[in-house]
Amino acid sequence: MYPPEPWHLRGQMYLSLFLVPRGKLPQLPPVLRDTVRPVTVGGRVAVGAAWVSYEPGGVLHYRELLSAVLVHERGRPRVSITDIWVDSVASREGGRRLWGIPKEMAELQLDADTEPLVDASASVAPSSGTSSSGTSSSIASSSVASASGAGGPIGSALVRLKGRLPGRFPLGFTVAQALGDAVRRTPVRGRGGLRTADAAWRADPAGPLGYLAGRRPVLSLAITDFWLVFGRTPKDRARAGHPAAKGNARP
């Protein structure tokens, strides 16, 4: 059971940007590889990794850890999520079925009670990451722990919040994912505050985020008290001629 598209969400995000050698990253699904190309800087791929706390006031509230590759489609910027974990079954099911986002289940801790520090960690419980019944096998995840069912640590981070930028800033991007044999392009819009930050990530070298192990982010920031509209609104669908994407879907 999950809400219909679009999802209205609120919360806090702690985001870091890494530059990772291309050969270290998990491959995108074939239909995506044929459509998008990674954005590179000095031969390295731009990767965003984030801890997110979705809070009451949105359609769902849960915690999330994700890693995404910045890509382009004939010059148009896109984001493709390669690894993502949540602690909500509704979020996992909706993300997979509506948008092709390869969400897995994990145990997530996100402690922001000791300002200015945010302490985050994630681990996969044994057998908790197996794909849900009826989910398309074309939705790929590079999660080693999830695929094996053995469980284990994913990673952790300690974020130190710094200066707050005045005002609130618009957020907007398009997520491109493989859904079945097609590419699903999903608009995301919102607004939030910004704070600079330092972040020390500790990814398990043998885990699914091993490509981040030992790497330092080139940039970290917090997107505070954000609101997001994730997915097509009725107006978007009318313009594009798409039918409504319903919640509570069954195969």
Short mmCIF file of C-alpha atoms in Angstrom, two decimals, residues 30-205:
data_model
loop_
_atom_site.label_atom_id
_atom_site.label_comp_id
_atom_site.label_asym_id
_atom_site.label_seq_id
_atom_site.Cartn_x
_atom_site.Cartn_y
_atom_site.Cartn_z
CA PRO A 30 21.00 -1.42 -20.07
CA VAL A 31 18.02 0.74 -21.04
CA LEU A 32 19.50 3.62 -19.04
CA ARG A 33 23.01 3.10 -20.42
CA ASP A 34 21.53 3.49 -23.90
CA THR A 35 19.82 6.77 -22.95
CA VAL A 36 21.98 8.74 -20.51
CA ARG A 37 25.67 9.44 -20.00
CA PRO A 38 27.44 10.15 -16.68
CA VAL A 39 28.63 13.69 -15.98
CA THR A 40 32.40 13.54 -15.46
CA VAL A 41 34.89 15.95 -13.92
CA GLY A 42 38.51 15.21 -14.74
CA GLY A 43 37.58 11.68 -15.77
CA ARG A 44 35.64 11.00 -12.57
CA VAL A 45 31.88 10.69 -12.20
CA ALA A 46 29.84 13.05 -10.02
CA VAL A 47 28.00 11.03 -7.35
CA GLY A 48 25.62 12.47 -4.79
CA ALA A 49 25.04 10.57 -1.55
CA ALA A 50 22.45 11.68 0.98
CA TRP A 51 20.78 10.88 4.26
CA VAL A 52 17.18 12.04 4.36
CA SER A 53 14.61 12.30 7.12
CA TYR A 54 11.10 12.62 5.71
CA GLU A 55 8.98 14.07 8.48
CA PRO A 56 5.29 14.25 9.42
CA GLY A 57 3.43 16.71 7.24
CA GLY A 58 4.09 14.77 4.03
CA VAL A 59 2.26 11.74 2.68
CA LEU A 60 4.87 9.43 4.25
CA HIS A 61 7.48 9.84 6.95
CA TYR A 62 10.56 7.60 6.99
CA ARG A 63 14.36 7.65 6.73
CA GLU A 64 16.48 7.08 3.65
CA LEU A 65 20.04 6.63 2.46
CA LEU A 66 20.75 6.99 -1.25
CA SER A 67 23.52 7.24 -3.79
CA ALA A 68 22.86 8.71 -7.23
CA VAL A 69 24.86 9.45 -10.35
CA LEU A 70 24.58 12.79 -12.10
CA VAL A 71 23.90 12.04 -15.78
CA HIS A 72 22.75 13.87 -18.87
CA GLU A 73 20.38 12.97 -21.67
CA ARG A 74 21.49 14.78 -24.81
CA GLY A 75 22.70 17.64 -22.65
CA ARG A 76 19.71 17.69 -20.31
CA PRO A 77 20.73 17.02 -16.68
CA ARG A 78 19.24 14.00 -14.96
CA VAL A 79 19.77 12.07 -11.73
CA SER A 80 19.90 8.25 -11.73
CA ILE A 81 19.66 6.52 -8.36
CA THR A 82 21.89 3.44 -8.17
CA ASP A 83 21.58 2.47 -4.49
CA ILE A 84 18.87 3.40 -2.01
CA TRP A 85 17.54 2.12 1.30
CA VAL A 86 14.49 3.10 3.32
CA ASP A 87 12.80 1.96 6.53
CA SER A 88 9.26 2.11 5.13
CA VAL A 89 7.61 -0.68 3.16
CA ALA A 90 5.19 1.82 1.60
CA SER A 91 8.10 3.92 0.37
CA ARG A 92 9.90 0.87 -1.03
CA GLU A 93 6.84 -0.41 -2.87
CA GLY A 94 5.79 2.96 -4.23
CA GLY A 95 9.29 3.93 -5.30
CA ARG A 96 9.76 0.71 -7.23
CA ARG A 97 6.36 0.47 -8.88
CA LEU A 98 5.72 4.13 -9.68
CA TRP A 99 9.18 5.29 -10.73
CA GLY A 100 11.59 2.33 -11.01
CA ILE A 101 13.64 3.47 -8.01
CA PRO A 102 15.47 0.37 -6.69
CA LYS A 103 14.61 0.84 -3.01
CA GLU A 104 15.61 -1.79 -0.48
CA MET A 105 14.81 -2.10 3.22
CA ALA A 106 17.40 -1.26 5.87
CA GLU A 107 17.75 -0.28 9.50
CA LEU A 108 18.49 3.45 9.50
CA GLN A 109 19.47 5.75 12.36
CA LEU A 110 19.51 9.53 11.91
CA ASP A 111 20.25 11.47 15.11
CA ALA A 112 20.07 15.25 14.70
CA ASP A 113 19.31 16.08 18.33
CA THR A 114 22.84 17.30 19.19
CA GLU A 115 23.21 20.52 17.19
CA PRO A 116 25.38 21.03 15.15
CA LEU A 117 26.15 17.31 14.73
CA VAL A 118 24.10 14.79 12.79
CA ASP A 119 25.01 11.13 13.32
CA ALA A 120 23.71 8.69 10.71
CA SER A 121 24.11 4.96 10.10
CA ALA A 122 22.55 2.21 8.00
CA SER A 123 22.69 -1.57 7.97
CA VAL A 124 20.82 -4.34 6.20
CA ALA A 125 19.21 -6.92 8.45
CA PRO A 126 19.60 -10.55 7.30
CA SER A 127 17.22 -11.35 4.42
CA SER A 128 15.51 -7.94 4.73
CA GLY A 129 16.68 -6.68 1.38
CA THR A 130 15.08 -9.25 -0.88
CA SER A 131 12.88 -7.89 -3.62
CA SER A 132 9.19 -7.56 -2.88
CA SER A 133 6.70 -9.94 -4.47
CA GLY A 134 5.58 -8.86 -7.90
CA THR A 135 8.28 -6.24 -8.38
CA SER A 136 9.71 -6.16 -11.89
CA SER A 137 12.98 -8.03 -12.14
CA SER A 138 14.28 -5.25 -14.38
CA ILE A 139 14.59 -2.95 -11.38
CA ALA A 140 18.27 -3.40 -10.58
CA SER A 141 20.14 -2.69 -7.36
CA SER A 142 23.86 -3.06 -6.83
CA SER A 143 23.35 -3.81 -3.16
CA VAL A 144 25.67 -6.69 -2.32
CA ALA A 145 24.20 -7.16 1.14
CA SER A 146 20.65 -7.05 -0.16
CA ALA A 147 21.29 -9.43 -3.02
CA SER A 148 22.89 -12.02 -0.79
CA GLY A 149 20.35 -11.73 2.01
CA ALA A 150 23.28 -12.03 4.45
CA GLY A 151 22.83 -8.55 5.88
CA GLY A 152 25.57 -6.34 7.25
CA PRO A 153 26.64 -2.71 7.55
CA ILE A 154 26.16 -0.27 4.70
CA GLY A 155 27.83 2.80 6.14
CA SER A 156 27.64 5.77 8.45
CA ALA A 157 28.38 9.48 8.46
CA LEU A 158 28.99 12.28 10.91
CA VAL A 159 27.78 15.63 9.60
CA ARG A 160 28.72 18.95 11.20
CA LEU A 161 26.30 21.72 10.26
CA LYS A 162 27.80 25.16 9.68
CA GLY A 163 26.55 28.47 8.32
CA ARG A 164 22.94 29.02 7.35
CA LEU A 165 22.35 30.84 4.05
CA PRO A 166 19.61 33.47 4.21
CA GLY A 167 16.32 32.72 2.47
CA ARG A 168 14.84 29.59 0.94
CA PHE A 169 15.93 28.18 -2.39
CA PRO A 170 14.06 26.44 -5.23
CA LEU A 171 14.82 22.77 -5.83
CA GLY A 172 14.21 21.11 -9.16
CA PHE A 173 15.57 18.12 -11.05
CA THR A 174 14.49 15.07 -13.07
CA VAL A 175 15.08 11.49 -11.95
CA ALA A 176 15.70 8.98 -14.77
CA GLN A 177 15.25 5.29 -13.89
CA ALA A 178 14.69 2.00 -15.69
CA LEU A 179 11.10 0.80 -15.30
CA GLY A 180 10.46 -2.36 -17.27
CA ASP A 181 12.00 -1.90 -20.71
CA ALA A 182 11.62 1.89 -20.71
CA VAL A 183 13.15 4.93 -19.05
CA ARG A 184 10.90 6.62 -16.52
CA ARG A 185 11.58 10.35 -16.18
CA THR A 186 10.16 11.81 -12.97
CA PRO A 187 10.09 15.53 -12.13
CA VAL A 188 10.94 16.67 -8.61
CA ARG A 189 10.21 20.20 -7.41
CA GLY A 190 10.43 21.92 -4.07
CA ARG A 191 12.01 24.54 -1.85
CA GLY A 192 14.23 24.49 1.23
CA GLY A 193 16.79 26.26 3.35
CA LEU A 194 20.52 25.68 2.89
CA ARG A 195 23.35 25.21 5.38
CA THR A 196 26.98 24.53 4.61
CA ALA A 197 28.38 21.42 6.27
CA ASP A 198 31.33 19.11 6.72
CA ALA A 199 30.71 15.38 6.46
CA ALA A 200 32.87 12.36 7.25
CA TRP A 201 31.48 9.27 5.52
CA ARG A 202 32.45 5.75 6.52
CA ALA A 203 31.27 3.28 3.90
CA ASP A 204 31.92 -0.40 4.50
CA PRO A 205 34.55 -1.35 1.86
#
